[in-house]
Tab-separated table of C-alpha atoms (C1' of nucleotides) in Angstrom:
chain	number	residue	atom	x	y	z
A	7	UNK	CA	0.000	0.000	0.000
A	8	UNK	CA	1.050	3.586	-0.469
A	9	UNK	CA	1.313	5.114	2.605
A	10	UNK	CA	2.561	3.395	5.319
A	11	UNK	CA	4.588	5.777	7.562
A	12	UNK	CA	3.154	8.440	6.454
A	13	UNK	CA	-0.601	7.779	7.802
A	14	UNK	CA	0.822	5.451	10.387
A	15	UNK	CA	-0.735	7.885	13.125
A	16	UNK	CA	-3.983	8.143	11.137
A	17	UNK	CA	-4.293	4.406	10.744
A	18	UNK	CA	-3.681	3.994	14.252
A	19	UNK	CA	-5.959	6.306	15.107
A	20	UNK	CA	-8.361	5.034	13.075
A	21	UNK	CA	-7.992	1.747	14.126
A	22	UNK	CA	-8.274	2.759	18.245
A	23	UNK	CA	-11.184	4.831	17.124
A	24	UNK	CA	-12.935	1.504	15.549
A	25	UNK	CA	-12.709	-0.545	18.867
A	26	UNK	CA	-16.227	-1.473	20.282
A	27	UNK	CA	-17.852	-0.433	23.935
A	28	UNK	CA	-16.932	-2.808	26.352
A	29	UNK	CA	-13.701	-4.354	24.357
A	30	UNK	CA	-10.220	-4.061	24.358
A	31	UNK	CA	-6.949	-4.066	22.045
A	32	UNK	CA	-4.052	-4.986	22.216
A	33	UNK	CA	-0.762	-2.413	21.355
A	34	UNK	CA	0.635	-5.650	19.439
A	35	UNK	CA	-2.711	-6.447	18.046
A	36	UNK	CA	-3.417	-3.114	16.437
A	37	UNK	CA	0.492	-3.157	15.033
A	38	UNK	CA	-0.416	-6.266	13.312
A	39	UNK	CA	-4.030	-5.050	11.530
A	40	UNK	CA	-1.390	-2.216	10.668
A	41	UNK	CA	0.871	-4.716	9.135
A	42	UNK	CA	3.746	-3.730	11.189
A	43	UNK	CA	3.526	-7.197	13.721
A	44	UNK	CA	6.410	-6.080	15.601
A	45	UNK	CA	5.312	-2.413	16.044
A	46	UNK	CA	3.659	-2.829	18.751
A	47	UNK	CA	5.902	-0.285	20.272
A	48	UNK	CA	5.204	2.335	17.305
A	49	UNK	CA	1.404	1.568	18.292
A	50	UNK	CA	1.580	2.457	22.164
A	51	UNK	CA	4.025	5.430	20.929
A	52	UNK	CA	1.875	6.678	18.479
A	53	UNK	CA	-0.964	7.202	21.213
A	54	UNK	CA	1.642	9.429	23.588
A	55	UNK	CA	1.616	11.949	20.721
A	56	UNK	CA	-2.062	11.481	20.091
A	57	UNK	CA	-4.067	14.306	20.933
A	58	UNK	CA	-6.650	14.596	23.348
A	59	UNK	CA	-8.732	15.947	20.790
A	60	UNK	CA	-9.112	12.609	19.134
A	61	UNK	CA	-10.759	11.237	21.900
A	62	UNK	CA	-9.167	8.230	20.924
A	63	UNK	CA	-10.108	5.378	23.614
A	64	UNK	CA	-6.763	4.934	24.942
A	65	UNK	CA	-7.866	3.527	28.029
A	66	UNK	CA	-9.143	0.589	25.441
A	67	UNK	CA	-5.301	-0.330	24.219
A	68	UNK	CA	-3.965	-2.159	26.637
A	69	UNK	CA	-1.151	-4.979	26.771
A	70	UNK	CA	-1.257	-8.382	24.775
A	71	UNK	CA	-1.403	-9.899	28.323
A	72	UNK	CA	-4.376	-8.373	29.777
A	73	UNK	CA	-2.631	-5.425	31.813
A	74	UNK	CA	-3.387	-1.740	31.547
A	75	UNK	CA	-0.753	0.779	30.309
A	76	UNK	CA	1.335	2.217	32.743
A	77	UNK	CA	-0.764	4.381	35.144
A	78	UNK	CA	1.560	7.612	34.706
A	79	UNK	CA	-0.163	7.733	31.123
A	80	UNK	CA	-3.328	8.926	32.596
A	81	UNK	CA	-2.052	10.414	35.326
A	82	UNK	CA	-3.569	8.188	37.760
A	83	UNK	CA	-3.482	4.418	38.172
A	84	UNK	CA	-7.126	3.831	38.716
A	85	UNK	CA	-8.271	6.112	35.902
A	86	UNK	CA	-7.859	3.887	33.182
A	87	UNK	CA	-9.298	0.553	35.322
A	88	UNK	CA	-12.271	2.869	36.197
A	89	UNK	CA	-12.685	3.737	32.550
A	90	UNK	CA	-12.766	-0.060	31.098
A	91	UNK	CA	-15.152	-0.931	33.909
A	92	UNK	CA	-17.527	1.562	33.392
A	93	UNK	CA	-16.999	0.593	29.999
A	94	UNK	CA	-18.325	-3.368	30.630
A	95	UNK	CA	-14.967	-4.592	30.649
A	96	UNK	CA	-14.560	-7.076	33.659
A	97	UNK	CA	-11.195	-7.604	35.602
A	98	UNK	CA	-9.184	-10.559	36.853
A	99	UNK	CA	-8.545	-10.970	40.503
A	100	UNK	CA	-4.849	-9.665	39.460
A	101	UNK	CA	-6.478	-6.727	37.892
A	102	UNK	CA	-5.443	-7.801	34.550
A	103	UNK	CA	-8.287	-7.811	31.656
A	104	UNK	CA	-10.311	-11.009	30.835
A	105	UNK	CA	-8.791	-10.543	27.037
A	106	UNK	CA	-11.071	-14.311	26.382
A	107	UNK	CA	-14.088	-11.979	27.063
A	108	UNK	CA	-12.964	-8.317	25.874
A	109	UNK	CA	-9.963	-8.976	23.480
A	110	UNK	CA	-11.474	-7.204	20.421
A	111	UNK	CA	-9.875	-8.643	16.500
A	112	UNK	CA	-10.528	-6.363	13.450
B	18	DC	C1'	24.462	11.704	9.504
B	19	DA	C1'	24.118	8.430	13.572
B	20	DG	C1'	22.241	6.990	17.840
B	21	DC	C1'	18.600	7.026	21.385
B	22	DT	C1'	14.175	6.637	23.199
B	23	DG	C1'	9.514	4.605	23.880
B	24	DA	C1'	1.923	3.475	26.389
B	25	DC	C1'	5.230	-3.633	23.817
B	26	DA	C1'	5.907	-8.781	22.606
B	27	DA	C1'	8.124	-13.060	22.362
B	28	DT	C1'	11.811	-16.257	23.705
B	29	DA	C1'	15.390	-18.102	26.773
B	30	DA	C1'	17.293	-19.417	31.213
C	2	DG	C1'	6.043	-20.086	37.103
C	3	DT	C1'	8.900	-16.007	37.129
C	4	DT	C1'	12.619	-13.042	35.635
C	5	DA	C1'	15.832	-11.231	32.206
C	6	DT	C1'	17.091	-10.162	27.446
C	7	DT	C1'	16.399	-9.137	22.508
C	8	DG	C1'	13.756	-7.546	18.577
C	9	DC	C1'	10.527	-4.352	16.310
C	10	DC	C1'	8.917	0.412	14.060
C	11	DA	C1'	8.800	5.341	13.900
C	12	DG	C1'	9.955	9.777	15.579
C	13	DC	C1'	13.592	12.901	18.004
C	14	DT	C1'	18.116	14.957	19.662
DNA sequence: CAGCTGACAATAA
DNA sequence: GTTATTGCCAGCT
C-alpha cells in the first residue's frame, strides 16, 4: 500500500477509534491489523503523541497480556481501570483484563 | 548523519 | 512459574 509511515498515526488512530464499547486491544494487536507485527511499540508510541482531541479510547489499548498501560499515562493508576469498567470490561482478581471476554480482532 | 528513546511482545534461562 | 534479554517500528536529539 502507499502510505505506510506516512498515515501510520492516522491508521492507528483510526484503528483505536474503531474498537467497540466494552472491548479491548491490544498495542501488538493493532500493530499487526497495521501490518507492522512487531510495532507494537510504534502503536503504544503513536498514542503518547495522540491528541486529546481525538478522543481516541486509549484507556481501550492495553497490553497483549491483559494489563493496563502504565498508570503515569493517565495520570492516575485507577483512571484507566475505572474507565474499562464503566466501559463493561470485567477484571481478573490480578487486575489484569479477561482478554477471552474483551480482546477485540478487526 | 548516527544513535537514542519509547503506552510492547516473544523467547530463553 | 517467574525473571531477564532481545527484537521491532517510527519519531527525536
Amino acid at each position: 500500500m502507499p502510505d505506510n509511515r506516512e498515515g501510520f498515526f492516522k491508521r492507528v488512530y483510526e484503528i483505536v477509534g474503531r474498537i467497540p464499547e466494552g472491548k479491548v486491544a491490544a498495542y501488538g494487536g493493532i500493530a499487526r491489523m497495521l501490518g507492522c507485527p512487531g510495532g507494537a511499540r510504534t502503536v503504544g508510541w503513536a498514542m503518547r503523541s495522540a491528541p486529546e482531541d481525538m478522543k481516541l479510547p486509549c484507556h481501550r489499548v492495553v497490553k497483549a497480556t491483559g494489563e493496563l498501560s502504565p498508570s503515569h499515562v493517565f495520570g492516575d493508576p485507577e483512571i484507566q481501570r475505572a474507565m474499562l469498567e464503566a466501559e463493561g470490561i470485567t477484571f481478573r482478581a490480578d487486575g489484569t483484563i479477561d482478554m477471552e471476554r474483551h480482546l477485540w480482532q478487526g
